[in-house]
PDB file of C-alpha atoms in Angstrom:
ATOM      1  CA  MET A   1      21.113 -15.428 -29.913  1.00  0.00           C
ATOM      2  CA  SER A   2      23.222 -13.096 -32.453  1.00  0.00           C
ATOM      3  CA  HIS A   3      21.595 -10.544 -34.020  1.00  0.00           C
ATOM      4  CA  GLY A   4      21.941  -8.978 -37.341  1.00  0.00           C
ATOM      5  CA  PRO A   5      23.203  -5.161 -38.441  1.00  0.00           C
ATOM      6  CA  ARG A   6      19.149  -4.075 -38.886  1.00  0.00           C
ATOM      7  CA  GLU A   7      18.605  -5.709 -35.480  1.00  0.00           C
ATOM      8  CA  ARG A   8      21.009  -4.130 -33.387  1.00  0.00           C
ATOM      9  CA  LEU A   9      20.754  -0.735 -35.282  1.00  0.00           C
ATOM     10  CA  MET A  10      16.380  -1.144 -34.204  1.00  0.00           C
ATOM     11  CA  MET A  11      17.360  -2.083 -30.506  1.00  0.00           C
ATOM     12  CA  ALA A  12      19.869   0.754 -30.293  1.00  0.00           C
ATOM     13  CA  ALA A  13      17.421   3.521 -31.601  1.00  0.00           C
ATOM     14  CA  ILE A  14      14.732   1.913 -29.330  1.00  0.00           C
ATOM     15  CA  GLU A  15      16.926   2.501 -26.238  1.00  0.00           C
ATOM     16  CA  LEU A  16      18.501   5.834 -27.293  1.00  0.00           C
ATOM     17  CA  VAL A  17      15.180   7.198 -28.062  1.00  0.00           C
ATOM     18  CA  ARG A  18      14.028   5.986 -24.441  1.00  0.00           C
ATOM     19  CA  GLU A  19      17.312   7.659 -22.597  1.00  0.00           C
ATOM     20  CA  ARG A  20      17.619  11.264 -25.405  1.00  0.00           C
ATOM     21  CA  GLY A  21      14.345  11.419 -27.442  1.00  0.00           C
ATOM     22  CA  VAL A  22      14.368  11.482 -31.284  1.00  0.00           C
ATOM     23  CA  GLU A  23      16.358  14.706 -31.505  1.00  0.00           C
ATOM     24  CA  GLY A  24      19.431  13.543 -28.898  1.00  0.00           C
ATOM     25  CA  THR A  25      19.680   9.984 -30.472  1.00  0.00           C
ATOM     26  CA  GLY A  26      22.360  11.039 -33.447  1.00  0.00           C
ATOM     27  CA  LEU A  27      23.841   8.945 -36.240  1.00  0.00           C
ATOM     28  CA  SER A  28      27.247   8.170 -34.885  1.00  0.00           C
ATOM     29  CA  ASP A  29      25.721   7.386 -31.146  1.00  0.00           C
ATOM     30  CA  LEU A  30      23.194   4.777 -32.942  1.00  0.00           C
ATOM     31  CA  LEU A  31      26.700   3.299 -34.742  1.00  0.00           C
ATOM     32  CA  GLU A  32      28.283   3.320 -31.324  1.00  0.00           C
ATOM     33  CA  ARG A  33      25.678   1.331 -29.668  1.00  0.00           C
ATOM     34  CA  SER A  34      24.967  -1.099 -32.005  1.00  0.00           C
ATOM     35  CA  SER A  35      28.348  -1.525 -33.090  1.00  0.00           C
ATOM     36  CA  SER A  36      27.667  -1.390 -36.834  1.00  0.00           C
ATOM     37  CA  ALA A  37      29.428   0.019 -39.596  1.00  0.00           C
ATOM     38  CA  ARG A  38      27.964   2.940 -41.404  1.00  0.00           C
ATOM     39  CA  ARG A  39      27.077   1.860 -44.549  1.00  0.00           C
ATOM     40  CA  SER A  40      24.343  -0.288 -42.384  1.00  0.00           C
ATOM     41  CA  ILE A  41      22.273   2.172 -41.972  1.00  0.00           C
ATOM     42  CA  TYR A  42      21.643   3.352 -45.277  1.00  0.00           C
ATOM     43  CA  GLN A  43      21.520  -0.353 -46.302  1.00  0.00           C
ATOM     44  CA  HIS A  44      18.863  -1.300 -43.790  1.00  0.00           C
ATOM     45  CA  PHE A  45      17.297   1.930 -44.101  1.00  0.00           C
ATOM     46  CA  PRO A  46      17.691   3.948 -46.919  1.00  0.00           C
ATOM     47  CA  GLY A  47      15.934   6.779 -45.490  1.00  0.00           C
ATOM     48  CA  GLY A  48      18.698   6.964 -43.237  1.00  0.00           C
ATOM     49  CA  LYS A  49      17.751   7.926 -39.490  1.00  0.00           C
ATOM     50  CA  LEU A  50      14.012   8.716 -39.221  1.00  0.00           C
ATOM     51  CA  GLU A  51      13.285   5.479 -41.032  1.00  0.00           C
ATOM     52  CA  LEU A  52      15.296   3.486 -39.041  1.00  0.00           C
ATOM     53  CA  ILE A  53      13.432   5.509 -35.717  1.00  0.00           C
ATOM     54  CA  ASP A  54      10.116   4.617 -37.581  1.00  0.00           C
ATOM     55  CA  ALA A  55      11.046   1.234 -38.134  1.00  0.00           C
ATOM     56  CA  SER A  56      11.956   1.046 -34.058  1.00  0.00           C
ATOM     57  CA  THR A  57       8.907   3.042 -32.939  1.00  0.00           C
ATOM     58  CA  ARG A  58       6.704   0.576 -34.575  1.00  0.00           C
ATOM     59  CA  ALA A  59       8.345  -2.548 -33.040  1.00  0.00           C
ATOM     60  CA  ALA A  60       8.744  -1.256 -29.938  1.00  0.00           C
ATOM     61  CA  GLY A  61       5.178  -0.581 -29.814  1.00  0.00           C
ATOM     62  CA  ALA A  62       4.067  -3.856 -31.707  1.00  0.00           C
ATOM     63  CA  PHE A  63       6.578  -5.425 -28.665  1.00  0.00           C
ATOM     64  CA  ALA A  64       4.085  -3.448 -25.805  1.00  0.00           C
ATOM     65  CA  GLN A  65       0.595  -4.031 -27.491  1.00  0.00           C
ATOM     66  CA  ALA A  66       1.713  -7.979 -27.907  1.00  0.00           C
ATOM     67  CA  ALA A  67       2.407  -7.818 -24.401  1.00  0.00           C
ATOM     68  CA  ILE A  68      -1.072  -6.341 -23.677  1.00  0.00           C
ATOM     69  CA  ARG A  69      -2.781  -8.565 -25.423  1.00  0.00           C
ATOM     70  CA  GLU A  70      -1.369 -11.148 -23.792  1.00  0.00           C
ATOM     71  CA  PHE A  71      -1.725  -9.827 -20.199  1.00  0.00           C
ATOM     72  CA  GLY A  72      -5.167  -9.345 -20.951  1.00  0.00           C
ATOM     73  CA  ALA A  73      -6.354 -12.448 -22.359  1.00  0.00           C
ATOM     74  CA  THR A  74      -6.063 -13.753 -19.026  1.00  0.00           C
ATOM     75  CA  MET A  75      -6.409 -10.135 -16.902  1.00  0.00           C
ATOM     76  CA  SER A  76      -9.304  -8.093 -15.432  1.00  0.00           C
ATOM     77  CA  SER A  77      -8.913  -4.870 -16.472  1.00  0.00           C
ATOM     78  CA  ARG A  78      -7.798  -3.967 -12.759  1.00  0.00           C
ATOM     79  CA  GLU A  79      -5.636  -6.215 -13.169  1.00  0.00           C
ATOM     80  CA  LEU A  80      -3.816  -4.984 -16.640  1.00  0.00           C
ATOM     81  CA  VAL A  81      -3.569  -1.753 -15.369  1.00  0.00           C
ATOM     82  CA  THR A  82      -2.114  -2.695 -12.334  1.00  0.00           C
ATOM     83  CA  ALA A  83       0.650  -5.309 -14.299  1.00  0.00           C
ATOM     84  CA  MET A  84       1.263  -2.559 -16.980  1.00  0.00           C
ATOM     85  CA  ILE A  85       2.231   0.546 -14.200  1.00  0.00           C
ATOM     86  CA  ARG A  86       4.419  -2.169 -12.487  1.00  0.00           C
ATOM     87  CA  LEU A  87       6.431  -3.131 -15.268  1.00  0.00           C
ATOM     88  CA  ILE A  88       6.724   0.486 -16.092  1.00  0.00           C
ATOM     89  CA  SER A  89       7.614   1.294 -12.765  1.00  0.00           C
ATOM     90  CA  ASP A  90       9.834  -1.327 -12.429  1.00  0.00           C
ATOM     91  CA  SER A  91      11.498  -0.963 -15.499  1.00  0.00           C
ATOM     92  CA  LEU A  92      12.013   3.001 -15.113  1.00  0.00           C
ATOM     93  CA  SER A  93      13.482   2.682 -11.240  1.00  0.00           C
ATOM     94  CA  GLY A  94      15.696  -0.350 -12.516  1.00  0.00           C
ATOM     95  CA  SER A  95      17.225   2.367 -15.350  1.00  0.00           C
ATOM     96  CA  GLY A  96      17.896   4.906 -12.470  1.00  0.00           C
ATOM     97  CA  PHE A  97      15.362   7.130 -14.042  1.00  0.00           C
ATOM     98  CA  ARG A  98      16.704   7.343 -17.184  1.00  0.00           C
ATOM     99  CA  LEU A  99      14.910   5.391 -19.715  1.00  0.00           C
ATOM    100  CA  GLY A 100      11.273   6.776 -20.833  1.00  0.00           C
ATOM    101  CA  CYS A 101       8.757   5.301 -22.952  1.00  0.00           C
ATOM    102  CA  PRO A 102      10.516   4.926 -26.778  1.00  0.00           C
ATOM    103  CA  ILE A 103       6.778   6.296 -28.191  1.00  0.00           C
ATOM    104  CA  ALA A 104       6.038   8.865 -26.129  1.00  0.00           C
ATOM    105  CA  ALA A 105       9.921   9.952 -26.913  1.00  0.00           C
ATOM    106  CA  ALA A 106       9.053   9.413 -30.473  1.00  0.00           C
ATOM    107  CA  ALA A 107       5.356  11.165 -30.073  1.00  0.00           C
ATOM    108  CA  TYR A 108       7.587  14.648 -29.209  1.00  0.00           C
ATOM    109  CA  ALA A 109       9.170  14.336 -32.258  1.00  0.00           C
ATOM    110  CA  PRO A 110       9.608  17.539 -34.603  1.00  0.00           C
ATOM    111  CA  ALA A 111       6.200  18.392 -36.539  1.00  0.00           C
ATOM    112  CA  ASP A 112       7.679  17.463 -40.120  1.00  0.00           C
ATOM    113  CA  THR A 113       8.693  13.786 -38.573  1.00  0.00           C
ATOM    114  CA  ILE A 114       4.950  12.408 -40.152  1.00  0.00           C
ATOM    115  CA  ALA A 115       6.504   8.746 -40.300  1.00  0.00           C
ATOM    116  CA  VAL A 116       8.005   8.846 -37.001  1.00  0.00           C
ATOM    117  CA  LEU A 117       4.417  10.679 -35.458  1.00  0.00           C
ATOM    118  CA  ASP A 118       2.344   8.070 -37.164  1.00  0.00           C
ATOM    119  CA  ALA A 119       4.171   5.506 -35.967  1.00  0.00           C
ATOM    120  CA  ALA A 120       3.568   6.837 -31.832  1.00  0.00           C
ATOM    121  CA  ALA A 121       0.129   7.336 -32.806  1.00  0.00           C
ATOM    122  CA  ASP A 122      -0.330   3.754 -34.228  1.00  0.00           C
ATOM    123  CA  ALA A 123       1.356   2.685 -31.444  1.00  0.00           C
ATOM    124  CA  PHE A 124      -1.290   4.163 -28.916  1.00  0.00           C
ATOM    125  CA  ALA A 125      -4.203   3.624 -30.545  1.00  0.00           C
ATOM    126  CA  GLY A 126      -3.086  -0.190 -30.666  1.00  0.00           C
ATOM    127  CA  TRP A 127      -2.431  -0.038 -26.901  1.00  0.00           C
ATOM    128  CA  ALA A 128      -5.567   1.371 -26.418  1.00  0.00           C
ATOM    129  CA  ALA A 129      -7.248  -1.112 -28.715  1.00  0.00           C
ATOM    130  CA  GLU A 130      -5.955  -4.122 -26.410  1.00  0.00           C
ATOM    131  CA  ILE A 131      -6.843  -2.342 -23.273  1.00  0.00           C
ATOM    132  CA  GLU A 132     -10.935  -1.216 -25.126  1.00  0.00           C
ATOM    133  CA  ALA A 133     -10.752  -5.385 -26.102  1.00  0.00           C
ATOM    134  CA  VAL A 134     -10.605  -6.102 -21.898  1.00  0.00           C
ATOM    135  CA  LEU A 135     -12.693  -3.555 -21.268  1.00  0.00           C
ATOM    136  CA  ALA A 136     -15.406  -5.016 -23.351  1.00  0.00           C
ATOM    137  CA  ARG A 137     -15.114  -8.245 -22.752  1.00  0.00           C
ATOM    138  CA  GLU A 138     -16.222  -6.703 -19.098  1.00  0.00           C
ATOM    139  CA  GLY A 139     -19.426  -5.882 -20.489  1.00  0.00           C
ATOM    140  CA  ARG A 140     -18.446  -2.314 -20.569  1.00  0.00           C
ATOM    141  CA  PRO A 141     -20.333  -0.151 -23.992  1.00  0.00           C
ATOM    142  CA  GLU A 142     -18.151  -0.096 -26.947  1.00  0.00           C
ATOM    143  CA  ALA A 143     -18.054   3.676 -26.906  1.00  0.00           C
ATOM    144  CA  GLU A 144     -17.359   4.256 -22.856  1.00  0.00           C
ATOM    145  CA  ALA A 145     -14.819   1.102 -23.460  1.00  0.00           C
ATOM    146  CA  ARG A 146     -12.664   2.954 -25.965  1.00  0.00           C
ATOM    147  CA  SER A 147     -12.530   6.080 -24.154  1.00  0.00           C
ATOM    148  CA  LEU A 148     -11.851   4.503 -21.343  1.00  0.00           C
ATOM    149  CA  ALA A 149      -8.694   2.653 -23.116  1.00  0.00           C
ATOM    150  CA  GLY A 150      -7.455   6.031 -24.508  1.00  0.00           C
ATOM    151  CA  PHE A 151      -7.669   7.577 -21.148  1.00  0.00           C
ATOM    152  CA  ILE A 152      -5.856   4.734 -19.588  1.00  0.00           C
ATOM    153  CA  VAL A 153      -3.025   4.922 -22.115  1.00  0.00           C
ATOM    154  CA  SER A 154      -2.926   9.081 -21.142  1.00  0.00           C
ATOM    155  CA  GLY A 155      -3.311   8.617 -17.994  1.00  0.00           C
ATOM    156  CA  VAL A 156      -0.165   5.955 -17.915  1.00  0.00           C
ATOM    157  CA  GLU A 157       1.871   7.809 -20.075  1.00  0.00           C
ATOM    158  CA  GLY A 158       1.369  10.975 -18.465  1.00  0.00           C
ATOM    159  CA  ALA A 159       2.599   9.161 -15.188  1.00  0.00           C
ATOM    160  CA  LEU A 160       5.050   8.035 -16.784  1.00  0.00           C
ATOM    161  CA  LEU A 161       6.322  10.992 -18.109  1.00  0.00           C
ATOM    162  CA  ARG A 162       5.828  12.384 -14.486  1.00  0.00           C
ATOM    163  CA  ALA A 163       7.594   9.896 -12.589  1.00  0.00           C
ATOM    164  CA  ARG A 164      10.660  10.100 -15.181  1.00  0.00           C
ATOM    165  CA  ALA A 165      11.086  14.064 -14.649  1.00  0.00           C
ATOM    166  CA  SER A 166      10.732  14.195 -10.543  1.00  0.00           C
ATOM    167  CA  ARG A 167      13.080  10.731 -10.571  1.00  0.00           C
ATOM    168  CA  SER A 168       9.746   9.044  -8.402  1.00  0.00           C
ATOM    169  CA  THR A 169       7.691   6.474  -9.044  1.00  0.00           C
ATOM    170  CA  GLU A 170       5.051   8.095  -7.090  1.00  0.00           C
ATOM    171  CA  PRO A 171       2.933   9.527 -10.009  1.00  0.00           C
ATOM    172  CA  LEU A 172       2.818   5.841 -11.247  1.00  0.00           C
ATOM    173  CA  ASP A 173       1.436   4.753  -7.943  1.00  0.00           C
ATOM    174  CA  ASP A 174      -1.101   7.185  -7.795  1.00  0.00           C
ATOM    175  CA  ALA A 175      -1.656   6.241 -11.504  1.00  0.00           C
ATOM    176  CA  ALA A 176      -2.659   2.986 -10.420  1.00  0.00           C
ATOM    177  CA  ASP A 177      -4.403   3.886  -7.649  1.00  0.00           C
ATOM    178  CA  GLN A 178      -6.654   6.163  -9.530  1.00  0.00           C
ATOM    179  CA  LEU A 179      -7.048   3.984 -12.999  1.00  0.00           C
ATOM    180  CA  THR A 180      -8.079   1.263 -10.989  1.00  0.00           C
ATOM    181  CA  ARG A 181     -10.365   2.986  -8.875  1.00  0.00           C
ATOM    182  CA  LEU A 182     -12.035   3.999 -12.240  1.00  0.00           C
ATOM    183  CA  VAL A 183     -11.819   0.237 -14.080  1.00  0.00           C
ATOM    184  CA  GLN A 184     -13.507  -1.392 -11.402  1.00  0.00           C
ATOM    185  CA  ASP A 185     -16.341   1.487 -10.771  1.00  0.00           C
ATOM    186  CA  ARG A 186     -19.493   0.662 -12.912  1.00  0.00           C
TER     187      ARG A 186
END
């Protein structure tokens, strides 16, 4: 399927932010990676690069949230955590440890890029809500399910950052071991 300039720009933004972060992603890089004309950015994203990063962060967050929801519909919390970390680990090692999480990268955007930071916060909250639903379905009290779900997102994201920095999946393996124990302990 052929993608138009808007979709190509968003896919390029997600990939470049995963690789270089928000600050390291320039307009010329976005245009080159997406094979788009300069006018395409302003035609589809009148606010320029930051509007594009905001939209691509929201799209990446929604994609991951839908995957968590789909997995969570048929998996236990333990299976869900294991599946999430396996996918992240495979993606990270498959990229030669070049590509991190686009949402974490957006969360490191400068403090004055409120829309991008809000997009990252919304994505993290959406992921936690999906995990919370699985934990609640398993009978955890609401407050416990909410807190534990947020901790799982934080633990997985922290492990991903450590794994990328060390160029080793060991931090993700450790997170899988500990988080799966935590969700099965009652």
